[in-house]
PDB file of C-alpha atoms in Angstrom:
ATOM      1  CA  UNK P   1      -3.318  28.463  28.264  1.00 54.00           C
ATOM      2  CA  UNK P   2      -3.574  31.336  25.774  1.00 56.00           C
ATOM      3  CA  UNK P   3       0.200  31.208  25.279  1.00 55.00           C
ATOM      4  CA  UNK P   4       0.121  27.474  24.542  1.00 54.00           C
ATOM      5  CA  UNK P   5      -2.627  27.931  21.949  1.00 50.00           C
ATOM      6  CA  UNK P   6      -0.655  30.741  20.283  1.00 52.00           C
ATOM      7  CA  UNK P   7       2.482  28.603  20.228  1.00 50.00           C
ATOM      8  CA  UNK P   8       0.585  25.672  18.709  1.00 44.00           C
ATOM      9  CA  UNK P   9      -0.970  27.943  16.088  1.00 43.00           C
ATOM     10  CA  UNK P  10       2.418  29.426  15.180  1.00 44.00           C
ATOM     11  CA  UNK P  11       3.973  25.957  15.013  1.00 45.00           C
ATOM     12  CA  UNK P  12       1.160  24.742  12.741  1.00 48.00           C
ATOM     13  CA  UNK P  13       1.575  27.750  10.447  1.00 43.00           C
ATOM     14  CA  UNK P  14       5.327  27.186  10.335  1.00 48.00           C
ATOM     15  CA  UNK P  15       4.917  23.501   9.428  1.00 44.00           C
ATOM     16  CA  UNK P  16       2.437  24.312   6.666  1.00 42.00           C
ATOM     17  CA  UNK P  17       4.704  27.066   5.323  1.00 44.00           C
ATOM     18  CA  UNK P  18       7.655  24.659   5.411  1.00 45.00           C
ATOM     19  CA  UNK P  19       5.761  22.195   3.240  1.00 43.00           C
ATOM     20  CA  UNK P  20       4.627  19.751   5.885  1.00 43.00           C
ATOM     21  CA  UNK P  21       1.137  18.420   5.437  1.00 41.00           C
ATOM     22  CA  UNK P  22      -1.011  18.282   8.538  1.00 42.00           C
ATOM     23  CA  UNK P  23      -3.789  15.722   8.236  1.00 40.00           C
ATOM     24  CA  UNK P  24      -6.727  14.911  10.359  1.00 36.00           C
ATOM     25  CA  UNK P  25      -6.378  11.341  11.664  1.00 42.00           C
ATOM     26  CA  UNK P  26      -9.493  10.253   9.725  1.00 38.00           C
ATOM     27  CA  UNK P  27      -8.220  11.579   6.386  1.00 42.00           C
ATOM     28  CA  UNK P  28      -7.469   8.672   4.031  1.00 55.00           C
ATOM     29  CA  UNK P  29      -3.817   8.283   3.075  1.00 64.00           C
ATOM     30  CA  UNK P  30      -2.992   9.529  -0.378  1.00 76.00           C
ATOM     31  CA  UNK P  31      -1.471   7.233  -2.945  1.00 87.00           C
ATOM     32  CA  UNK P  32      -3.303   4.180  -1.656  1.00 92.00           C
ATOM     33  CA  UNK P  33      -5.736   2.289  -3.816  1.00 95.00           C
ATOM     34  CA  UNK P  34      -8.417   0.443  -1.868  1.00 96.00           C
ATOM     35  CA  UNK P  35     -10.949  -1.974  -3.313  1.00 97.00           C
ATOM     36  CA  UNK P  36     -13.782  -3.837  -1.611  1.00 97.00           C
ATOM     37  CA  UNK P  37     -13.828  -7.592  -2.001  1.00 98.00           C
ATOM     38  CA  UNK P  38     -16.945  -9.731  -2.285  1.00 98.00           C
ATOM     39  CA  UNK P  39     -14.988 -12.538  -0.581  1.00 98.00           C
ATOM     40  CA  UNK P  40     -13.576 -13.097   2.905  1.00 98.00           C
ATOM     41  CA  UNK P  41     -10.048 -11.948   3.723  1.00 98.00           C
ATOM     42  CA  UNK P  42      -8.840 -15.551   3.541  1.00 98.00           C
ATOM     43  CA  UNK P  43     -10.478 -16.221   0.175  1.00 98.00           C
ATOM     44  CA  UNK P  44      -9.388 -12.865  -1.255  1.00 98.00           C
ATOM     45  CA  UNK P  45      -5.823 -13.598  -0.190  1.00 98.00           C
ATOM     46  CA  UNK P  46      -5.888 -17.099  -1.690  1.00 98.00           C
ATOM     47  CA  UNK P  47      -7.381 -15.810  -4.964  1.00 98.00           C
ATOM     48  CA  UNK P  48      -4.779 -13.049  -5.207  1.00 98.00           C
ATOM     49  CA  UNK P  49      -1.852 -15.395  -4.516  1.00 98.00           C
ATOM     50  CA  UNK P  50      -3.145 -17.858  -7.134  1.00 98.00           C
ATOM     51  CA  UNK P  51      -3.486 -15.096  -9.770  1.00 98.00           C
ATOM     52  CA  UNK P  52      -0.036 -13.665  -9.022  1.00 98.00           C
ATOM     53  CA  UNK P  53       1.586 -17.083  -9.403  1.00 97.00           C
ATOM     54  CA  UNK P  54      -0.429 -17.875 -12.542  1.00 97.00           C
ATOM     55  CA  UNK P  55       0.807 -14.617 -14.116  1.00 96.00           C
ATOM     56  CA  UNK P  56       4.422 -15.543 -13.330  1.00 96.00           C
ATOM     57  CA  UNK P  57       5.005 -13.150 -10.462  1.00 97.00           C
ATOM     58  CA  UNK P  58       7.053 -14.277  -7.487  1.00 97.00           C
ATOM     59  CA  UNK P  59       5.153 -14.459  -4.194  1.00 98.00           C
ATOM     60  CA  UNK P  60       7.863 -13.936  -1.599  1.00 97.00           C
ATOM     61  CA  UNK P  61       5.716 -14.161   1.516  1.00 98.00           C
ATOM     62  CA  UNK P  62       2.199 -14.023   2.934  1.00 98.00           C
ATOM     63  CA  UNK P  63       2.122 -12.446   6.384  1.00 98.00           C
ATOM     64  CA  UNK P  64      -0.888 -12.991   8.639  1.00 98.00           C
ATOM     65  CA  UNK P  65      -0.832 -10.001  10.985  1.00 98.00           C
ATOM     66  CA  UNK P  66      -3.919 -11.221  12.873  1.00 97.00           C
ATOM     67  CA  UNK P  67      -2.105 -14.449  13.717  1.00 97.00           C
ATOM     68  CA  UNK P  68       0.903 -12.443  14.893  1.00 96.00           C
ATOM     69  CA  UNK P  69      -1.351 -10.319  17.064  1.00 96.00           C
ATOM     70  CA  UNK P  70      -2.951 -13.441  18.537  1.00 96.00           C
ATOM     71  CA  UNK P  71       0.500 -14.827  19.357  1.00 96.00           C
ATOM     72  CA  UNK P  72       1.215 -11.555  21.178  1.00 96.00           C
ATOM     73  CA  UNK P  73      -2.007 -11.913  23.187  1.00 97.00           C
ATOM     74  CA  UNK P  74      -3.830  -9.214  21.234  1.00 97.00           C
ATOM     75  CA  UNK P  75      -6.851  -9.051  18.934  1.00 97.00           C
ATOM     76  CA  UNK P  76      -6.796  -7.839  15.343  1.00 98.00           C
ATOM     77  CA  UNK P  77      -9.406  -8.244  12.629  1.00 98.00           C
ATOM     78  CA  UNK P  78      -8.148 -10.423   9.751  1.00 98.00           C
ATOM     79  CA  UNK P  79      -5.209  -8.575   8.168  1.00 98.00           C
ATOM     80  CA  UNK P  80      -2.816 -10.148   5.672  1.00 98.00           C
ATOM     81  CA  UNK P  81       0.058  -8.779   3.595  1.00 98.00           C
ATOM     82  CA  UNK P  82       1.076 -10.412   0.321  1.00 98.00           C
ATOM     83  CA  UNK P  83       4.684  -9.608  -0.649  1.00 98.00           C
ATOM     84  CA  UNK P  84       5.279 -10.174  -4.361  1.00 98.00           C
ATOM     85  CA  UNK P  85       7.115  -8.924  -7.368  1.00 96.00           C
ATOM     86  CA  UNK P  86       8.721  -9.441 -10.716  1.00 95.00           C
ATOM     87  CA  UNK P  87      12.519  -9.216 -10.490  1.00 94.00           C
ATOM     88  CA  UNK P  88      12.756  -8.091 -14.129  1.00 93.00           C
ATOM     89  CA  UNK P  89      10.513  -5.102 -13.419  1.00 94.00           C
ATOM     90  CA  UNK P  90      11.963  -4.340  -9.994  1.00 95.00           C
ATOM     91  CA  UNK P  91      15.487  -4.418 -11.392  1.00 95.00           C
ATOM     92  CA  UNK P  92      14.527  -1.880 -14.060  1.00 95.00           C
ATOM     93  CA  UNK P  93      13.322   0.473 -11.330  1.00 96.00           C
ATOM     94  CA  UNK P  94      16.444  -0.086  -9.230  1.00 96.00           C
ATOM     95  CA  UNK P  95      18.597   0.659 -12.281  1.00 95.00           C
ATOM     96  CA  UNK P  96      16.980   4.121 -12.251  1.00 95.00           C
ATOM     97  CA  UNK P  97      17.382   4.572  -8.484  1.00 96.00           C
ATOM     98  CA  UNK P  98      18.595   1.748  -6.258  1.00 97.00           C
ATOM     99  CA  UNK P  99      16.910   3.325  -3.243  1.00 97.00           C
ATOM    100  CA  UNK P 100      13.552   2.168  -4.636  1.00 97.00           C
ATOM    101  CA  UNK P 101      14.616  -1.205  -3.247  1.00 96.00           C
ATOM    102  CA  UNK P 102      13.262   0.119   0.062  1.00 96.00           C
ATOM    103  CA  UNK P 103       9.755   0.012  -1.456  1.00 95.00           C
ATOM    104  CA  UNK P 104      10.200  -3.273  -3.310  1.00 96.00           C
ATOM    105  CA  UNK P 105       8.988  -5.942  -3.553  1.00 97.00           C
ATOM    106  CA  UNK P 106       5.415  -4.756  -3.896  1.00 96.00           C
ATOM    107  CA  UNK P 107       2.869  -5.418  -1.181  1.00 97.00           C
ATOM    108  CA  UNK P 108      -0.891  -5.879  -1.098  1.00 97.00           C
ATOM    109  CA  UNK P 109      -2.854  -5.630   2.115  1.00 98.00           C
ATOM    110  CA  UNK P 110      -6.050  -7.630   2.553  1.00 98.00           C
ATOM    111  CA  UNK P 111      -8.036  -6.756   5.660  1.00 98.00           C
ATOM    112  CA  UNK P 112     -11.444  -6.779   7.258  1.00 98.00           C
ATOM    113  CA  UNK P 113     -12.654  -3.233   7.868  1.00 97.00           C
ATOM    114  CA  UNK P 114     -14.720  -2.059  10.843  1.00 96.00           C
ATOM    115  CA  UNK P 115     -17.920  -2.769   8.897  1.00 97.00           C
ATOM    116  CA  UNK P 116     -16.887  -6.417   8.411  1.00 97.00           C
ATOM    117  CA  UNK P 117     -16.116  -6.048   4.685  1.00 97.00           C
ATOM    118  CA  UNK P 118     -12.977  -7.531   3.176  1.00 98.00           C
ATOM    119  CA  UNK P 119     -10.790  -4.917   1.525  1.00 98.00           C
ATOM    120  CA  UNK P 120      -7.675  -5.008  -0.630  1.00 97.00           C
ATOM    121  CA  UNK P 121      -5.255  -2.132  -0.861  1.00 97.00           C
ATOM    122  CA  UNK P 122      -1.880  -1.234  -2.271  1.00 96.00           C
ATOM    123  CA  UNK P 123       0.322   1.755  -2.889  1.00 94.00           C
ATOM    124  CA  UNK P 124      -0.081   3.194  -6.368  1.00 94.00           C
ATOM    125  CA  UNK P 125       3.285   2.547  -8.091  1.00 94.00           C
ATOM    126  CA  UNK P 126       3.180   6.091  -9.505  1.00 92.00           C
ATOM    127  CA  UNK P 127       3.771   7.264  -5.902  1.00 91.00           C
ATOM    128  CA  UNK P 128       7.279   5.804  -6.143  1.00 92.00           C
ATOM    129  CA  UNK P 129       8.090   8.508  -8.686  1.00 89.00           C
ATOM    130  CA  UNK P 130       7.509  11.136  -5.983  1.00 84.00           C
ATOM    131  CA  UNK P 131       9.851   9.464  -3.500  1.00 90.00           C
ATOM    132  CA  UNK P 132      12.668   8.319  -5.776  1.00 94.00           C
ATOM    133  CA  UNK P 133      14.492   9.510  -8.901  1.00 93.00           C
ATOM    134  CA  UNK P 134      12.427   7.489 -11.381  1.00 93.00           C
ATOM    135  CA  UNK P 135      11.788  10.046 -14.128  1.00 89.00           C
ATOM    136  CA  UNK P 136      13.449   7.704 -16.626  1.00 88.00           C
ATOM    137  CA  UNK P 137      11.202   4.842 -15.456  1.00 89.00           C
ATOM    138  CA  UNK P 138       7.780   6.430 -15.946  1.00 88.00           C
ATOM    139  CA  UNK P 139       6.845   3.818 -18.543  1.00 93.00           C
ATOM    140  CA  UNK P 140       7.657   0.975 -16.155  1.00 94.00           C
ATOM    141  CA  UNK P 141       5.630   2.592 -13.375  1.00 94.00           C
ATOM    142  CA  UNK P 142       2.656   3.052 -15.698  1.00 93.00           C
ATOM    143  CA  UNK P 143       2.816  -0.614 -16.698  1.00 94.00           C
ATOM    144  CA  UNK P 144       2.996  -1.631 -13.035  1.00 95.00           C
ATOM    145  CA  UNK P 145       0.001   0.557 -12.238  1.00 95.00           C
ATOM    146  CA  UNK P 146      -2.027  -0.988 -15.058  1.00 95.00           C
ATOM    147  CA  UNK P 147      -0.974  -4.534 -14.164  1.00 95.00           C
ATOM    148  CA  UNK P 148      -1.851  -4.113 -10.476  1.00 96.00           C
ATOM    149  CA  UNK P 149      -5.266  -2.751 -11.373  1.00 96.00           C
ATOM    150  CA  UNK P 150      -5.975  -5.714 -13.661  1.00 97.00           C
ATOM    151  CA  UNK P 151      -4.581  -8.311 -11.251  1.00 97.00           C
ATOM    152  CA  UNK P 152      -6.549  -7.029  -8.263  1.00 97.00           C
ATOM    153  CA  UNK P 153      -9.731  -6.672 -10.326  1.00 97.00           C
ATOM    154  CA  UNK P 154      -9.331 -10.292 -11.451  1.00 97.00           C
ATOM    155  CA  UNK P 155      -8.968 -11.477  -7.854  1.00 97.00           C
ATOM    156  CA  UNK P 156     -12.062  -9.538  -6.803  1.00 97.00           C
ATOM    157  CA  UNK P 157     -14.307 -10.502  -9.705  1.00 96.00           C
ATOM    158  CA  UNK P 158     -17.194 -12.928  -9.249  1.00 88.00           C
TER     159      UNK P 158
END
């Protein structure tokens, strides 16, 4: 048993030294922006979709994960993904690095947390800069970050 503990300790030290981040399972993910909604998941989703369309963004799909879970014979609190984007903005990012197409279109998650509160979350667009070669697109990412903040705040306002 002592040998296993020593091996695990050495492996952990190696991973940290190699640049791997070891997180506790309850540590919140970095780069995610989460906001509490005063509305239900369904109403938050509907409000967000309406605002996105009103602002001229393309809503590609709305995926109800809870419904999918139910169809698989499983339970899941309300959980919905809104897939949306603006091809003019997305194309600008892909002109910098086409691989960013793996992260586009943008997605918002609306879910009911364990406390029964509706939440909305999304990946901060600035995080894309860390994963892709987007140094020449910093201005676009900043505009996306600002727009997402305003759009989500509008959907969550009373």
